[in-house]
Amino acid sequence: MIVTTADLFKIAYGKFAIGAYNINNMEQCIGLFQGNLESKAPFIIQISKGAREYARVKMLEGLIRAAEELWPEAIFAVHLDHGDEETCYDCIDSGFYSSVMIDASHLPFEENVAITRRVVERAHAKGISVEAELGMLGGVEEHVKVDEKHAMLTDPDEAAEFVRRTGCDSLAVAIGTSHGAYKFKGTQSLHFDRLSEIQRRLPGFPLVMHGSSSVPREEVERINAAGGALDPSARGVDEDEFAKAVPLGVTKVNIDTDGRLVWTRVHREYFRDQPAKFDFRGPGKIFMAEYAKFIAHKNQKLGSAGRLEEVRAALTGKS
Ligand code: G3H
Ligand code: 13P
Ligand code: ZN
């Protein structure tokens, strides 16, 4: 069942966070559904601009529609990740997405407000939720690169004004995370003080944490032992901090990099150990099973594991 992110957030707020996982291909899609069903969790499928170009819009839609038919018990939102205005309209008009993110966070405040407001008007007319972003995360994704000196934590007063003026349904806030594998040096952690200030000005309003991969050290070591060359100092968000972020209003947690690390580890180890093999279905099967395990583990940490029936009851009005 495809639902909006706003529907999910109403049920989850303050109790648990929903995992938002990016997909680019069939293996990720199958692993994602299996991992969420095994851990009985609602979830958000995220599609980036890069994914739309890589796999093609129709192909991704077909995959998700097929998964919906195969696993009708799943409850999820289909969300555009880091959209620009034009891509948001494309998704809104497609009738397939239940939620879009307009990311105009790199623009001055007034421009961000104006663009977000336009997207909200068009999305709400079709019952689609809108996530916006204020503040700037560091790091790299295919279409955005923000270096450390331009990264900027979200200002709590601006956040309140932004939400009031735009009417967005959720807000991505910058609280110290960044995209990609190289987030922290040493023992840095999230800026909970900032998060708490934002929540004080926006009580009950769903906040989104981007750049939430944990970049497990063991995963990096295994990749490097199998021929990879990742910087061994790569650090991510401590997964145990999700539980502290939930009562402070974080309701959606974006994870992409960690899934890419699972893919890289599985494929590097497979071909290192069996150099004469060339059937991609061998590592593909292992990846789908490992990805499902990875999703189930994340859902435990987010508190969304085991919530599927509670969410279904709340959505269908039966308890
Ligand atoms: O935050 C961005 C996601 O990790 C998507 O990355 O733009 O390379 O698909 P991408
Ligand atoms: P990571 O790079 O930490 O996985 O963040 C993903 C993300 O924020 C997608 O929007
Ligand atoms: Zn992001």
CSV table of C-alpha atoms and ligand atoms in Angstrom, one decimal:
chain,number,residue,atom,x,y,z
A,1,MET,CA,0.0,0.0,0.0
A,2,ILE,CA,1.5,3.3,-1.1
A,3,VAL,CA,0.8,6.1,1.5
A,4,THR,CA,2.1,9.6,2.0
A,5,THR,CA,5.0,10.4,4.2
A,6,ALA,CA,2.7,12.8,6.1
A,7,ASP,CA,0.4,9.9,7.0
A,8,LEU,CA,3.3,7.9,8.3
A,9,PHE,CA,4.7,10.8,10.3
A,10,LYS,CA,1.5,11.4,12.1
A,11,ILE,CA,1.7,7.9,13.5
A,12,ALA,CA,5.4,7.8,14.1
A,13,TYR,CA,6.1,11.2,15.6
A,14,GLY,CA,7.9,11.0,18.9
A,15,LYS,CA,7.7,7.2,19.0
A,16,PHE,CA,9.9,6.0,16.1
A,17,ALA,CA,11.6,7.1,12.9
A,18,ILE,CA,10.9,5.7,9.5
A,19,GLY,CA,13.8,4.5,7.4
A,20,ALA,CA,14.1,6.2,4.0
A,21,TYR,CA,16.2,4.1,1.7
A,22,ASN,CA,17.4,5.0,-1.8
A,23,ILE,CA,16.9,2.5,-4.6
A,24,ASN,CA,18.6,2.3,-8.0
A,25,ASN,CA,18.0,-1.2,-9.2
A,26,MET,CA,16.1,-4.5,-8.9
A,27,GLU,CA,18.4,-6.1,-6.3
A,28,GLN,CA,18.0,-3.1,-4.0
A,29,CYS,CA,14.2,-3.1,-4.5
A,30,ILE,CA,13.8,-6.8,-3.7
A,31,GLY,CA,16.2,-6.6,-0.7
A,32,LEU,CA,14.4,-3.5,0.5
A,33,PHE,CA,10.9,-5.1,0.5
A,34,GLN,CA,12.1,-8.3,2.1
A,35,GLY,CA,14.1,-6.6,4.8
A,36,ASN,CA,11.1,-4.4,5.7
A,37,LEU,CA,8.6,-7.2,5.7
A,38,GLU,CA,10.9,-9.5,7.7
A,39,SER,CA,11.3,-6.8,10.3
A,40,LYS,CA,7.6,-5.8,10.0
A,41,ALA,CA,8.3,-2.1,9.3
A,42,PRO,CA,6.7,0.7,7.3
A,43,PHE,CA,9.3,2.4,5.1
A,44,ILE,CA,10.0,5.1,2.6
A,45,ILE,CA,11.5,4.4,-0.9
A,46,GLN,CA,13.6,7.3,-2.0
A,47,ILE,CA,14.4,7.9,-5.6
A,48,SER,CA,17.1,10.5,-6.4
A,49,LYS,CA,17.5,12.5,-9.6
A,50,GLY,CA,20.6,10.4,-10.2
A,51,ALA,CA,18.6,7.2,-9.8
A,52,ARG,CA,16.0,8.4,-12.3
A,53,GLU,CA,18.7,9.0,-14.9
A,54,TYR,CA,20.5,5.8,-14.1
A,55,ALA,CA,17.6,3.3,-14.1
A,56,ARG,CA,15.1,5.4,-16.1
A,57,VAL,CA,12.0,6.8,-14.5
A,58,LYS,CA,9.7,4.1,-16.1
A,59,MET,CA,11.9,1.2,-15.0
A,60,LEU,CA,12.0,2.3,-11.4
A,61,GLU,CA,8.2,2.8,-11.4
A,62,GLY,CA,7.8,-0.6,-12.9
A,63,LEU,CA,10.0,-2.2,-10.3
A,64,ILE,CA,8.1,-0.6,-7.4
A,65,ARG,CA,4.7,-1.5,-8.9
A,66,ALA,CA,5.8,-5.1,-9.3
A,67,ALA,CA,7.1,-5.2,-5.7
A,68,GLU,CA,3.8,-3.8,-4.5
A,69,GLU,CA,2.0,-6.7,-6.3
A,70,LEU,CA,4.4,-9.3,-5.0
A,71,TRP,CA,4.2,-8.0,-1.4
A,72,PRO,CA,0.8,-6.4,-1.0
A,73,GLU,CA,1.2,-6.4,2.8
A,74,ALA,CA,4.0,-3.7,2.6
A,75,ILE,CA,3.2,-0.1,3.7
A,76,PHE,CA,5.5,2.5,2.1
A,77,ALA,CA,5.8,6.0,0.6
A,78,VAL,CA,7.4,6.7,-2.7
A,79,HIS,CA,9.5,9.8,-2.3
A,80,LEU,CA,11.6,12.0,-4.6
A,81,ASP,CA,14.9,12.6,-2.9
A,82,HIS,CA,16.7,16.0,-3.3
A,83,GLY,CA,14.4,17.2,-6.1
A,84,ASP,CA,14.8,20.5,-8.0
A,85,GLU,CA,11.6,22.4,-8.9
A,86,GLU,CA,11.2,20.9,-12.3
A,87,THR,CA,11.7,17.3,-11.1
A,88,CYS,CA,9.2,17.9,-8.3
A,89,TYR,CA,6.6,18.9,-10.9
A,90,ASP,CA,7.4,15.9,-13.0
A,91,CYS,CA,6.9,13.6,-10.0
A,92,ILE,CA,3.8,15.4,-8.9
A,93,ASP,CA,2.2,15.2,-12.3
A,94,SER,CA,3.2,11.5,-12.8
A,95,GLY,CA,0.6,10.4,-10.2
A,96,PHE,CA,3.1,7.8,-8.9
A,97,TYR,CA,5.0,9.6,-6.1
A,98,SER,CA,3.3,10.1,-2.8
A,99,SER,CA,5.9,12.5,-1.6
A,100,VAL,CA,8.5,14.9,-3.0
A,101,MET,CA,11.5,16.7,-1.6
A,102,ILE,CA,12.2,20.2,-2.9
A,103,ASP,CA,15.8,20.9,-2.1
A,104,ALA,CA,16.5,24.6,-2.5
A,105,SER,CA,18.6,24.8,0.6
A,106,HIS,CA,21.6,26.1,-1.4
A,107,LEU,CA,19.7,29.3,-2.4
A,108,PRO,CA,19.1,32.4,-0.2
A,109,PHE,CA,16.3,32.1,2.4
A,110,GLU,CA,13.7,34.1,0.5
A,111,GLU,CA,14.2,32.1,-2.8
A,112,ASN,CA,14.1,28.8,-0.8
A,113,VAL,CA,10.7,30.0,0.7
A,114,ALA,CA,9.3,31.0,-2.7
A,115,ILE,CA,10.3,27.8,-4.6
A,116,THR,CA,9.1,25.6,-1.7
A,117,ARG,CA,5.8,27.4,-1.5
A,118,ARG,CA,5.2,26.9,-5.2
A,119,VAL,CA,5.9,23.2,-4.9
A,120,VAL,CA,3.7,22.8,-1.8
A,121,GLU,CA,0.8,24.4,-3.6
A,122,ARG,CA,1.1,22.1,-6.6
A,123,ALA,CA,1.7,19.0,-4.5
A,124,HIS,CA,-1.0,19.6,-1.9
A,125,ALA,CA,-3.6,20.0,-4.7
A,126,LYS,CA,-2.9,16.4,-5.5
A,127,GLY,CA,-2.6,15.1,-1.9
A,128,ILE,CA,1.2,14.7,-2.1
A,129,SER,CA,3.4,15.5,0.8
A,130,VAL,CA,6.4,17.9,0.6
A,131,GLU,CA,9.7,17.7,2.4
A,132,ALA,CA,11.9,20.9,2.2
A,133,GLU,CA,15.4,21.6,3.5
A,134,LEU,CA,16.8,24.5,5.4
A,135,GLY,CA,20.5,24.8,6.4
A,136,MET,CA,23.2,23.0,4.4
A,137,LEU,CA,24.6,19.5,4.8
A,138,GLY,CA,28.2,18.9,3.7
A,139,GLY,CA,29.2,16.0,1.5
A,140,VAL,CA,28.8,14.6,-1.9
A,141,GLU,CA,25.9,13.1,-3.8
A,142,GLU,CA,25.6,12.8,-7.6
A,143,HIS,CA,24.0,16.2,-8.2
A,144,VAL,CA,25.1,18.2,-5.2
A,145,LYS,CA,28.5,18.8,-3.6
A,146,VAL,CA,28.9,21.0,-0.6
A,147,ASP,CA,32.3,21.5,0.9
A,148,GLU,CA,32.7,21.7,4.7
A,149,LYS,CA,33.1,25.5,4.8
A,150,HIS,CA,29.8,26.0,3.2
A,151,ALA,CA,27.9,23.5,5.3
A,152,MET,CA,25.6,25.3,7.8
A,153,LEU,CA,23.5,24.2,10.7
A,154,THR,CA,19.8,25.0,10.5
A,155,ASP,CA,18.8,28.2,12.4
A,156,PRO,CA,15.8,27.4,14.7
A,157,ASP,CA,14.1,30.8,14.3
A,158,GLU,CA,14.4,30.6,10.5
A,159,ALA,CA,13.1,27.0,10.6
A,160,ALA,CA,9.9,28.1,12.3
A,161,GLU,CA,9.4,31.0,9.9
A,162,PHE,CA,10.2,28.8,6.9
A,163,VAL,CA,7.6,26.1,7.9
A,164,ARG,CA,4.9,28.8,8.6
A,165,ARG,CA,5.5,30.5,5.3
A,166,THR,CA,5.9,27.5,3.0
A,167,GLY,CA,3.3,25.0,4.5
A,168,CYS,CA,5.7,22.1,3.9
A,169,ASP,CA,4.9,18.8,5.6
A,170,SER,CA,8.4,18.0,7.0
A,171,LEU,CA,11.7,19.7,7.1
A,172,ALA,CA,15.2,18.4,6.6
A,173,VAL,CA,17.5,20.0,9.1
A,174,ALA,CA,21.3,20.3,9.1
A,175,ILE,CA,22.4,19.1,12.6
A,176,GLY,CA,26.0,18.0,11.8
A,177,THR,CA,25.6,15.1,9.4
A,178,SER,CA,26.8,15.1,5.8
A,179,HIS,CA,26.2,12.9,2.7
A,180,GLY,CA,28.6,10.1,1.8
A,181,ALA,CA,31.1,8.0,3.7
A,182,TYR,CA,33.3,10.7,5.3
A,183,LYS,CA,31.1,12.5,7.8
A,184,PHE,CA,33.0,12.8,11.1
A,185,LYS,CA,36.5,13.0,12.4
A,186,GLY,CA,37.3,11.5,15.8
A,187,THR,CA,34.4,11.3,18.2
A,188,GLN,CA,32.0,14.0,16.8
A,189,SER,CA,28.3,13.4,17.1
A,190,LEU,CA,25.0,15.0,16.2
A,191,HIS,CA,24.1,18.5,17.4
A,192,PHE,CA,21.3,17.5,19.8
A,193,ASP,CA,21.2,21.0,21.3
A,194,ARG,CA,20.4,22.5,17.9
A,195,LEU,CA,17.8,19.8,17.2
A,196,SER,CA,16.1,20.4,20.5
A,197,GLU,CA,16.0,24.2,19.8
A,198,ILE,CA,14.4,23.5,16.4
A,199,GLN,CA,11.8,21.2,18.1
A,200,ARG,CA,11.0,23.8,20.7
A,201,ARG,CA,10.0,26.2,17.9
A,202,LEU,CA,8.2,23.6,15.9
A,203,PRO,CA,6.6,21.2,18.4
A,204,GLY,CA,5.0,18.2,16.8
A,205,PHE,CA,6.4,19.0,13.4
A,206,PRO,CA,8.3,16.1,11.6
A,207,LEU,CA,12.0,16.7,11.1
A,208,VAL,CA,14.2,14.7,8.7
A,209,MET,CA,17.8,13.7,9.1
A,210,HIS,CA,19.8,13.3,5.9
A,211,GLY,CA,23.2,11.9,5.8
A,212,SER,CA,22.4,9.2,8.4
A,213,SER,CA,24.6,6.3,7.3
A,214,SER,CA,26.8,4.9,10.0
A,215,VAL,CA,29.6,3.8,7.7
A,216,PRO,CA,30.4,0.7,9.9
A,217,ARG,CA,34.1,0.3,10.4
A,218,GLU,CA,33.9,-3.5,9.9
A,219,GLU,CA,32.3,-2.9,6.5
A,220,VAL,CA,35.1,-0.5,5.4
A,221,GLU,CA,37.7,-3.0,6.6
A,222,ARG,CA,36.1,-5.8,4.7
A,223,ILE,CA,35.9,-3.8,1.5
A,224,ASN,CA,39.6,-2.8,1.8
A,225,ALA,CA,40.7,-6.3,2.6
A,226,ALA,CA,39.0,-7.4,-0.6
A,227,GLY,CA,40.8,-4.9,-2.8
A,228,GLY,CA,39.0,-1.6,-2.0
A,229,ALA,CA,40.7,1.7,-1.2
A,230,LEU,CA,38.3,3.5,1.1
A,231,ASP,CA,39.8,5.9,3.6
A,232,PRO,CA,39.9,3.8,6.8
A,233,SER,CA,39.1,7.0,8.9
A,234,ALA,CA,35.6,7.1,7.3
A,235,ARG,CA,33.0,7.7,10.0
A,236,GLY,CA,29.3,8.0,10.1
A,237,VAL,CA,26.4,8.6,12.5
A,238,ASP,CA,26.4,6.4,15.6
A,239,GLU,CA,23.2,4.2,15.1
A,240,ASP,CA,22.5,4.4,18.8
A,241,GLU,CA,21.9,8.2,18.4
A,242,PHE,CA,18.7,7.6,16.4
A,243,ALA,CA,16.9,6.7,19.6
A,244,LYS,CA,17.9,10.1,21.1
A,245,ALA,CA,16.8,12.0,17.9
A,246,VAL,CA,13.3,10.5,17.8
A,247,PRO,CA,11.9,12.2,20.9
A,248,LEU,CA,13.4,15.5,19.5
A,249,GLY,CA,11.1,15.2,16.4
A,250,VAL,CA,13.2,13.2,13.9
A,251,THR,CA,10.7,11.1,12.1
A,252,LYS,CA,12.5,10.2,8.8
A,253,VAL,CA,16.1,9.0,8.6
A,254,ASN,CA,17.8,8.9,5.2
A,255,ILE,CA,20.2,6.1,4.5
A,256,ASP,CA,21.9,5.4,1.2
A,257,THR,CA,25.7,5.2,1.6
A,258,ASP,CA,25.6,2.2,4.0
A,259,GLY,CA,23.6,0.2,1.4
A,260,ARG,CA,26.2,1.0,-1.2
A,261,LEU,CA,28.9,-0.3,1.2
A,262,VAL,CA,27.0,-3.6,1.5
A,263,TRP,CA,26.9,-3.9,-2.3
A,264,THR,CA,30.6,-3.1,-2.6
A,265,ARG,CA,31.6,-5.6,0.2
A,266,VAL,CA,29.5,-8.4,-1.2
A,267,HIS,CA,30.8,-8.0,-4.8
A,268,ARG,CA,34.4,-7.5,-3.9
A,269,GLU,CA,34.5,-10.5,-1.6
A,270,TYR,CA,32.6,-12.7,-4.1
A,271,PHE,CA,35.0,-12.0,-6.9
A,272,ARG,CA,38.1,-12.0,-4.7
A,273,ASP,CA,37.2,-15.5,-3.4
A,274,GLN,CA,36.0,-16.9,-6.7
A,275,PRO,CA,38.0,-15.1,-9.4
A,276,ALA,CA,36.9,-17.5,-12.1
A,277,LYS,CA,33.2,-16.7,-11.7
A,278,PHE,CA,31.4,-14.3,-14.0
A,279,ASP,CA,27.6,-15.0,-13.4
A,280,PHE,CA,26.4,-11.8,-11.8
A,281,ARG,CA,23.4,-13.7,-10.3
A,282,GLY,CA,25.8,-15.3,-7.7
A,283,PRO,CA,26.7,-12.1,-5.9
A,284,GLY,CA,23.3,-10.6,-6.8
A,285,LYS,CA,21.5,-13.3,-4.6
A,286,ILE,CA,24.0,-12.8,-1.8
A,287,PHE,CA,23.5,-9.0,-2.0
A,288,MET,CA,19.7,-9.2,-1.8
A,289,ALA,CA,19.9,-11.4,1.3
A,290,GLU,CA,22.5,-9.2,2.9
A,291,TYR,CA,20.6,-6.0,2.0
A,292,ALA,CA,17.5,-7.4,3.5
A,293,LYS,CA,19.4,-8.2,6.7
A,294,PHE,CA,20.9,-4.7,6.7
A,295,ILE,CA,17.5,-3.0,6.4
A,296,ALA,CA,16.0,-5.1,9.2
A,297,HIS,CA,18.9,-4.1,11.4
A,298,LYS,CA,18.5,-0.4,10.6
A,299,ASN,CA,14.8,-0.7,11.4
A,300,GLN,CA,15.5,-2.1,14.8
A,301,LYS,CA,17.8,0.9,15.5
A,302,LEU,CA,15.1,3.4,14.2
A,303,GLY,CA,12.4,1.7,16.3
A,304,SER,CA,10.2,1.1,13.2
A,305,ALA,CA,10.7,-2.7,13.3
A,306,GLY,CA,7.5,-4.4,14.5
A,307,ARG,CA,5.3,-1.4,13.8
A,308,LEU,CA,3.7,-2.5,10.6
A,309,GLU,CA,0.4,-3.7,12.0
A,310,GLU,CA,0.1,-0.7,14.3
A,311,VAL,CA,0.6,1.5,11.3
A,312,ARG,CA,-1.9,-0.4,9.2
A,313,ALA,CA,-4.5,-0.2,11.9
A,314,ALA,CA,-4.0,3.5,12.3
A,315,LEU,CA,-4.2,4.1,8.5
A,316,THR,CA,-7.3,2.0,8.0
A,317,GLY,CA,-9.0,3.2,11.1
A,318,LYS,CA,-9.1,-0.3,12.7
A,319,SER,CA,-7.3,-1.1,16.0
B,1,G3H,O1,21.6,12.2,-0.7
B,1,G3H,C1,21.7,11.6,-1.7
B,1,G3H,C2,21.6,10.2,-1.9
B,1,G3H,O2,22.6,9.5,-1.3
B,1,G3H,C3,21.4,9.9,-3.4
B,1,G3H,O3,22.6,9.9,-4.0
B,1,G3H,O4,22.3,11.5,-6.0
B,1,G3H,O5,24.1,9.7,-5.9
B,1,G3H,O6,21.7,9.0,-6.2
B,1,G3H,P1,22.7,10.1,-5.7
B,2,13P,P1,24.0,9.0,3.5
B,2,13P,O1,25.0,9.4,2.4
B,2,13P,O2,24.5,9.2,4.9
B,2,13P,O3,23.5,7.6,3.3
B,2,13P,O4,22.7,9.9,3.3
B,2,13P,C1,21.7,9.6,2.4
B,2,13P,C2,20.7,10.7,2.2
B,2,13P,O5,20.7,11.7,2.9
B,2,13P,C3,19.8,10.6,1.1
B,2,13P,O6,19.0,11.8,0.9
B,3,ZN,ZN,20.1,13.6,1.5
